PDB file of C-alpha atoms and ligand atoms in Angstrom:
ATOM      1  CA  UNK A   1     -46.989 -13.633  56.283  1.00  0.00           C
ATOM      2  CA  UNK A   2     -46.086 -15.024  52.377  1.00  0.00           C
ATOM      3  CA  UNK A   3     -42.841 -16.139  51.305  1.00  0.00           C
ATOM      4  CA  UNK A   4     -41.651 -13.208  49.514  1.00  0.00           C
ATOM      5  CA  UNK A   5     -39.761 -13.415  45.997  1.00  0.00           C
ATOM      6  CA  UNK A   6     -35.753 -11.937  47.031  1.00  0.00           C
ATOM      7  CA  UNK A   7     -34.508  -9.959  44.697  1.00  0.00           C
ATOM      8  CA  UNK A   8     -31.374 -10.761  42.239  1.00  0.00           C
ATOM      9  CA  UNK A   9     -28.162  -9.642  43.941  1.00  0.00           C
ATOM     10  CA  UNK A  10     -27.041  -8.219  40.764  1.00  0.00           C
ATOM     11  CA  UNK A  11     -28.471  -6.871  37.109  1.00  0.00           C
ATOM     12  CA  UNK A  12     -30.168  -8.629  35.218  1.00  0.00           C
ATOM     13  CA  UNK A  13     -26.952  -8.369  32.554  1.00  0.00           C
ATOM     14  CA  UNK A  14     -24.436  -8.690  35.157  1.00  0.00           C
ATOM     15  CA  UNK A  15     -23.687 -12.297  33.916  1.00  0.00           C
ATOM     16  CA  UNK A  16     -23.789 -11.600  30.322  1.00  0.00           C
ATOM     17  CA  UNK A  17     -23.081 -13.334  28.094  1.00  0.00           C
ATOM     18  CA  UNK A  18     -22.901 -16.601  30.063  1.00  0.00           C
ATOM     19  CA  UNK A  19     -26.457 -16.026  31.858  1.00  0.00           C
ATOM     20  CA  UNK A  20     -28.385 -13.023  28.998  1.00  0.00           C
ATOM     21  CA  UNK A  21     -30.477 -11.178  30.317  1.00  0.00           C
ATOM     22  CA  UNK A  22     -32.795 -12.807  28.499  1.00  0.00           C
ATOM     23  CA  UNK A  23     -32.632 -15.916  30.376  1.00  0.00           C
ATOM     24  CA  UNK A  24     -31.863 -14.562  33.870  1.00  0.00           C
ATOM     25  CA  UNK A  25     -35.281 -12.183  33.791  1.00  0.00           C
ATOM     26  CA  UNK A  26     -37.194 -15.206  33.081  1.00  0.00           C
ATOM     27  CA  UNK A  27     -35.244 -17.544  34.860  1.00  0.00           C
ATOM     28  CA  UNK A  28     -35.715 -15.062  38.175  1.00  0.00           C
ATOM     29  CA  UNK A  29     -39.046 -13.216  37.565  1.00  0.00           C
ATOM     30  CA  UNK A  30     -40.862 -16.357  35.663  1.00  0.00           C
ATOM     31  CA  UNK A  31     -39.489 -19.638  37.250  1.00  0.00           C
ATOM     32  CA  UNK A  32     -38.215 -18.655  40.878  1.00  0.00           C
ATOM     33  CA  UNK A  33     -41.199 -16.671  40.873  1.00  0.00           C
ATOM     34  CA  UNK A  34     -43.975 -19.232  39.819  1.00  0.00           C
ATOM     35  CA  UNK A  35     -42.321 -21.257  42.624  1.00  0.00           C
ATOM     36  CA  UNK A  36     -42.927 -18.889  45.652  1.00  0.00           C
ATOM     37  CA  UNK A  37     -46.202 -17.800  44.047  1.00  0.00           C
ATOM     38  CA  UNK A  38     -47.583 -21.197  44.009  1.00  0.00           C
ATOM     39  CA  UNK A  39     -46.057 -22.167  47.490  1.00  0.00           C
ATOM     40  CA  UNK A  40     -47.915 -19.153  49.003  1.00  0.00           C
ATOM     41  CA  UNK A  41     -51.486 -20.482  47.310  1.00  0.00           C
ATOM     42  CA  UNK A  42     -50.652 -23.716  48.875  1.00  0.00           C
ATOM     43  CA  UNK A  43     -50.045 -22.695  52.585  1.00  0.00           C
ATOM     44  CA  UNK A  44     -52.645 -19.851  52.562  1.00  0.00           C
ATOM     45  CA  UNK A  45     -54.299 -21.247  55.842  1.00  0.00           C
ATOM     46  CA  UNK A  46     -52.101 -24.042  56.710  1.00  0.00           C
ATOM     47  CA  UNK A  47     -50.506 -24.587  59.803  1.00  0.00           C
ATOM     48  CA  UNK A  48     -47.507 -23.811  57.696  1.00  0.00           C
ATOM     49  CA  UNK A  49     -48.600 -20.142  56.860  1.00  0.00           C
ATOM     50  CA  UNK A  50     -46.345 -18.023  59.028  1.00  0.00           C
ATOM     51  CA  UNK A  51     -43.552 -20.409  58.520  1.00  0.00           C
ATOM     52  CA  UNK A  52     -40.125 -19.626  56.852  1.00  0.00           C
ATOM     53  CA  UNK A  53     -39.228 -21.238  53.733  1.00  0.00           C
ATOM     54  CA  UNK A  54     -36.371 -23.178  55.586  1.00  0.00           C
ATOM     55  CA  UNK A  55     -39.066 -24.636  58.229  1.00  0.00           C
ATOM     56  CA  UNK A  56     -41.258 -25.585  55.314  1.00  0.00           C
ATOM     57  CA  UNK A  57     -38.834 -27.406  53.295  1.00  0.00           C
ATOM     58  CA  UNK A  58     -38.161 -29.293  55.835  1.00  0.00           C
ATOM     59  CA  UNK A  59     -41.536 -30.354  57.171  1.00  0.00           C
ATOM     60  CA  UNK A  60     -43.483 -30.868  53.940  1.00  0.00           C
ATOM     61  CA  UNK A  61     -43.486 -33.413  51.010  1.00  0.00           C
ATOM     62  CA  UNK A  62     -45.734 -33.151  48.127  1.00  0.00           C
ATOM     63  CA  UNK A  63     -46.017 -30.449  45.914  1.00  0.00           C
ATOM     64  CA  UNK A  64     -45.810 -28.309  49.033  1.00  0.00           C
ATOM     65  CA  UNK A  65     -42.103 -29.647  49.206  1.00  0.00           C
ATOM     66  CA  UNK A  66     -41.363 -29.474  45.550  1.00  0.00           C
ATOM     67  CA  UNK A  67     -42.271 -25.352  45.375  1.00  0.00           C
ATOM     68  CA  UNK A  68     -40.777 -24.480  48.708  1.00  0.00           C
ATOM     69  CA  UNK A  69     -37.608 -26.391  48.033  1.00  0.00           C
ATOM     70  CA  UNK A  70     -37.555 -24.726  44.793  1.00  0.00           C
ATOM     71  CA  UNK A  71     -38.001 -21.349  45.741  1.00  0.00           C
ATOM     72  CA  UNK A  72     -34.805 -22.223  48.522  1.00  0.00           C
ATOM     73  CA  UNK A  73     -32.895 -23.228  46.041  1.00  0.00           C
ATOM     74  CA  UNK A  74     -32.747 -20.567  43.372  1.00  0.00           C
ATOM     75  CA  UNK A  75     -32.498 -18.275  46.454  1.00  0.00           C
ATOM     76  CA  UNK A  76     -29.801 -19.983  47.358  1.00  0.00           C
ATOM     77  CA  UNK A  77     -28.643 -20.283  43.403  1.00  0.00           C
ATOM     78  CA  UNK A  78     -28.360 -16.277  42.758  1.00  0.00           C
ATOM     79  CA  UNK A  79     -26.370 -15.717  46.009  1.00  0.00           C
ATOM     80  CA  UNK A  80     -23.520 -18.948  44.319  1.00  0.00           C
ATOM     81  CA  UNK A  81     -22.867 -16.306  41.727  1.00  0.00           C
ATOM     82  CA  UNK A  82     -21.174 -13.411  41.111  1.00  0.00           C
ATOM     83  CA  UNK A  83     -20.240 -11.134  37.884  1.00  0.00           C
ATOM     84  CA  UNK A  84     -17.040 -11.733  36.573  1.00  0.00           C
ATOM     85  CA  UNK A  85     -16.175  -8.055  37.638  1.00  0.00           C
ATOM     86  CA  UNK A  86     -16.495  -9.034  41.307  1.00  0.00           C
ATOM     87  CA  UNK A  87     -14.222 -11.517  41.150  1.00  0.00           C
ATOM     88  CA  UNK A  88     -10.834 -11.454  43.200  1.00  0.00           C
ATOM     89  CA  UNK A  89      -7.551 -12.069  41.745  1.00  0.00           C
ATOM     90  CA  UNK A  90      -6.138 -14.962  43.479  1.00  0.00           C
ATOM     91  CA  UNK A  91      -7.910 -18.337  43.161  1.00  0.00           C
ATOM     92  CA  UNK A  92     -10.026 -19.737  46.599  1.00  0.00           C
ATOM     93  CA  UNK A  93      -8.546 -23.508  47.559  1.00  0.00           C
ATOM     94  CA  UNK A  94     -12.210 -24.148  47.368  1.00  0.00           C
ATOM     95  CA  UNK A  95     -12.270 -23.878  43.814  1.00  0.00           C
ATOM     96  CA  UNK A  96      -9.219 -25.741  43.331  1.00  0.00           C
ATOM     97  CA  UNK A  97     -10.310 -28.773  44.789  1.00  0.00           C
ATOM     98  CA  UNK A  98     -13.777 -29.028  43.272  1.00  0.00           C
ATOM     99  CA  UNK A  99     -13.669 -27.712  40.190  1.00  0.00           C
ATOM    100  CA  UNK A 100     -13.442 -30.225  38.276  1.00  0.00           C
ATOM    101  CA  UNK A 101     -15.636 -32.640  40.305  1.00  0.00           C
ATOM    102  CA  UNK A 102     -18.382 -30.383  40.258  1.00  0.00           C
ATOM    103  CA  UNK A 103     -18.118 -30.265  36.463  1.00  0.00           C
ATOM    104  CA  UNK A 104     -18.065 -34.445  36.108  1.00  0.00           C
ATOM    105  CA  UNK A 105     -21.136 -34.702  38.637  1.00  0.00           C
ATOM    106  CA  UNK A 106     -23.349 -32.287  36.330  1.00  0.00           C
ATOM    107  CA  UNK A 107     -21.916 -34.173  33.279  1.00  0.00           C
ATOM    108  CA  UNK A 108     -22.862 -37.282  34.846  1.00  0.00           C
ATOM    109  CA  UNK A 109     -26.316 -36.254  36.447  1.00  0.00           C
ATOM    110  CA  UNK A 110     -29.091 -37.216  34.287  1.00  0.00           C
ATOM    111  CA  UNK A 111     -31.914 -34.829  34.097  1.00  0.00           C
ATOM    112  CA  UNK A 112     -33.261 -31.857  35.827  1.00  0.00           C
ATOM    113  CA  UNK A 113     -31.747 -30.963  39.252  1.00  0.00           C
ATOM    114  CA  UNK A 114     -29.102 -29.025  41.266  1.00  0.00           C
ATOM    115  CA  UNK A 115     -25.341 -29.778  41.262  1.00  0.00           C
ATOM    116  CA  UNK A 116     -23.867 -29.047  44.855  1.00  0.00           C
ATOM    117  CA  UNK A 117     -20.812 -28.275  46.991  1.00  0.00           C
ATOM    118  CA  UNK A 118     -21.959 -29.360  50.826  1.00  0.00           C
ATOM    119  CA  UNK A 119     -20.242 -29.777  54.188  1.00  0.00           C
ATOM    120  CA  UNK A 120     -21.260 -32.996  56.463  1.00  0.00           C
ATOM    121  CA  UNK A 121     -19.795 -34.244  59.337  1.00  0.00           C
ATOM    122  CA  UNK A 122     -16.765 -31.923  58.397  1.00  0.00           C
ATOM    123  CA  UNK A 123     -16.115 -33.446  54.998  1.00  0.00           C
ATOM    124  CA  UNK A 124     -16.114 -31.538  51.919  1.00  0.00           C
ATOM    125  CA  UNK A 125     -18.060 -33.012  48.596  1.00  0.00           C
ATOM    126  CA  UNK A 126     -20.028 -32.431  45.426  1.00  0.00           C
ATOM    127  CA  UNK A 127     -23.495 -34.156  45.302  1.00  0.00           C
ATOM    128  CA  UNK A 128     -26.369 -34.012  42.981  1.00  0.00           C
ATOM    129  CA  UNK A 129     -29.933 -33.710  43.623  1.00  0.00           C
ATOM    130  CA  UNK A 130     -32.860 -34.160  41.483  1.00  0.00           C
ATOM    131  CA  UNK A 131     -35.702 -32.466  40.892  1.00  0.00           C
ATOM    132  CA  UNK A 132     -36.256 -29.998  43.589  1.00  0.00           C
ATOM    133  CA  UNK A 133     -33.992 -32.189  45.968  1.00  0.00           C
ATOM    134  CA  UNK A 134     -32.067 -30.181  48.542  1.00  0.00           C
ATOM    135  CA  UNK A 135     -29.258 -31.063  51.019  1.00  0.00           C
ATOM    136  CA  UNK A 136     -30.768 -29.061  54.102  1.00  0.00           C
ATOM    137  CA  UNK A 137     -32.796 -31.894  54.280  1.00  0.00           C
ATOM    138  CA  UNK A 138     -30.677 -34.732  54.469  1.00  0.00           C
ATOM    139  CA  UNK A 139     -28.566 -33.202  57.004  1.00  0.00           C
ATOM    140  CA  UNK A 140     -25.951 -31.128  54.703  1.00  0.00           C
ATOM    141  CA  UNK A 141     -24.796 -27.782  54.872  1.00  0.00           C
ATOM    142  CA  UNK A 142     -25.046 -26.709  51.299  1.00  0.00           C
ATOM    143  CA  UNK A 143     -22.131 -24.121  50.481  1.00  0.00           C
ATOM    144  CA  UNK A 144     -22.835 -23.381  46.519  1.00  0.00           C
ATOM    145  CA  UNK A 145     -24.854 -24.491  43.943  1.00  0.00           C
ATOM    146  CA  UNK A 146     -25.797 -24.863  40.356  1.00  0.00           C
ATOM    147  CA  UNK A 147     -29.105 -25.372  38.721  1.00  0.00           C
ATOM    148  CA  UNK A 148     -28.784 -27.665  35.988  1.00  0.00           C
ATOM    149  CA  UNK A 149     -32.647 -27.416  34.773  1.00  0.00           C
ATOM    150  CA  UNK A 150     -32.787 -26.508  30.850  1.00  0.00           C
ATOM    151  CA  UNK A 151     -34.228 -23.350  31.562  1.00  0.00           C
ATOM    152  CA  UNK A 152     -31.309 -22.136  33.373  1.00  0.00           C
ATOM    153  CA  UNK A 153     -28.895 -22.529  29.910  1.00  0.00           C
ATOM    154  CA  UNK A 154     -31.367 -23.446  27.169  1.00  0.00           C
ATOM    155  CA  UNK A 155     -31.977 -20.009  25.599  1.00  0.00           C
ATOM    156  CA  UNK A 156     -27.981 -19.395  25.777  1.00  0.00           C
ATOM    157  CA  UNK A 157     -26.411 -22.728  24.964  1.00  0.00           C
ATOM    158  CA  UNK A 158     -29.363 -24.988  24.271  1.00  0.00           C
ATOM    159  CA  UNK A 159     -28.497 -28.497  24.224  1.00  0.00           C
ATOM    160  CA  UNK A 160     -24.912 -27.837  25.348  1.00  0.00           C
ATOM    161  CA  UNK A 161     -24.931 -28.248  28.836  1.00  0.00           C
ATOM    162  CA  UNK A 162     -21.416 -28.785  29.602  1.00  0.00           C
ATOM    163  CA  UNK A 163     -20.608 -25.502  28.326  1.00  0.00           C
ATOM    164  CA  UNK A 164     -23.064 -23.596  30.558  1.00  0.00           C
ATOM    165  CA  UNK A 165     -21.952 -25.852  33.705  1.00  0.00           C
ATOM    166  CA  UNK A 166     -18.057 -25.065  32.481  1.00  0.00           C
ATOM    167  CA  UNK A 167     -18.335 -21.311  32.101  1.00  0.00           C
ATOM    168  CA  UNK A 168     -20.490 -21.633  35.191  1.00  0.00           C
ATOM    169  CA  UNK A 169     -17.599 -22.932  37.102  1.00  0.00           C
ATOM    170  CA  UNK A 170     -14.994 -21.240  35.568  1.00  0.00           C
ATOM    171  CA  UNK A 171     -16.157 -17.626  35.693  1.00  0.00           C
ATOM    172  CA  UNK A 172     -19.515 -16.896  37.292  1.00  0.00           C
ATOM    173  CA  UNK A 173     -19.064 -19.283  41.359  1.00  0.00           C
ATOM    174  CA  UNK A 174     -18.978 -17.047  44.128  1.00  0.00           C
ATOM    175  CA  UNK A 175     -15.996 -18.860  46.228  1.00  0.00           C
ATOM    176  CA  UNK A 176     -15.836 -16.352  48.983  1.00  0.00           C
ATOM    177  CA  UNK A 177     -20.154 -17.028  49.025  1.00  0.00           C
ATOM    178  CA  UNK A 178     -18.752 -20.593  49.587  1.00  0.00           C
ATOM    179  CA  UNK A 179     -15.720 -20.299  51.997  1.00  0.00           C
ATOM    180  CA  UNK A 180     -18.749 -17.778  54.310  1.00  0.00           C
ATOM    181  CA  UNK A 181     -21.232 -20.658  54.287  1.00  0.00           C
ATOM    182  CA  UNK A 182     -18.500 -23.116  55.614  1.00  0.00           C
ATOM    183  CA  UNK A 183     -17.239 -20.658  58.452  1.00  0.00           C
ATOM    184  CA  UNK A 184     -21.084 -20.662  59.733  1.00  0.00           C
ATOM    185  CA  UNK A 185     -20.539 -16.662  58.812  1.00  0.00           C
ATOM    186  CA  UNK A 186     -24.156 -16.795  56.920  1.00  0.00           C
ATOM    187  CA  UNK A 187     -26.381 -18.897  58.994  1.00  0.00           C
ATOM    188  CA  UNK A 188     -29.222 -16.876  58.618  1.00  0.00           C
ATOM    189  CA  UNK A 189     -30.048 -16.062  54.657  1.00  0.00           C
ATOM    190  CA  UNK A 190     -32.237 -13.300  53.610  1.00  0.00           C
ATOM    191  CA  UNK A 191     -34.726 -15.703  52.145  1.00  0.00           C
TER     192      UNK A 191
HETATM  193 FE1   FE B   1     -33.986 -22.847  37.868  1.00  0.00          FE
END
């Protein structure tokens, strides 16, 4: 069995003009891609071979680590967004309490990496990882996330990163994707 590539949940315009198109076929069928292709060259007749991306994450270091754990999170990524067109009118209490915190944590995260709203030990907070860091390794429930590589915003807003993390957070966060995670209502994702 190979990890397959999941498909976008949406268009690839659907988050024009914040995401193009442009950037989200690349960003899906280049980047996430080149992730789970590589991770299946790795494990092709491993013990891990037959594994789900989850399991390998979280038994594996190495470059083995770095591609799974990327392929998780984009997966992972796509599903913390929505179009605008989906969203509902009211505001979720989720998004007014963090917000604005995850918008200083990307500000103040240096480098590639992921910006994150988790659950541990029944306390809410924003985190950042580097790299291909992930919180289902350290014992987090991850509820969203946002990739704050330069190829997710570079072709749209090149240097101005604060801009793609604001209209990010502002317009394009799935909330209710959130509020499901932290109910338990999605504990086992399609990828
Ligand atoms: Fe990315």
């Amino acid at each position: 069995m190979t990890i397959a590539l999941p498909p976008l949940p949406y268009a690839d315009d659907a988050l024009d003009p914040l995401i193009s198109s442009t950037t989200l076929k690349l960003h899906h069928g280049a980047h996430h891609r080149g992730y789970v292709d590589k991770l299946n060259a790795l494990i092709k007749g491993s013990a891990l071979e037959g594994a789900s991306l989850e399991e390998i994450v979280k038994s594996s270091s190495g470059s083995v680590f770095n591609n799974a754990a990327q392929a998780w999170n984009h997966a992972f990524f796509w599903s913390s967004l929505r179009p605008k067109t989906r969203h509902r009118g009211s505001k979720s209490h989720l998004a007014v309490r963090f917000a604005e915190a995850l918008k200083s944590a990307a500000a103040g995260h240096f480098g590639s990496g992921w910006i994150w709203l988790v659950e541990e030990g029944g306390i809410l907070k924003v985190t950042a990882t580097a790299n291909a860091g992930t919180p289902i390794t350290q014992g987090q429930k991850p509820l969203l996330v946002i990739d704050l590589w330069e190829h997710a915003y570079y072709l749209d807003h090149q240097n101005r990163r604060d801009a793609y993390v604001g209209g990010v957070v502002d317009h394009l966060l799935d909330w209710e994707f959130a509020e499901r995670n932290l109910l338990d209502e999605e504990t086992t994702h399609a990828w």
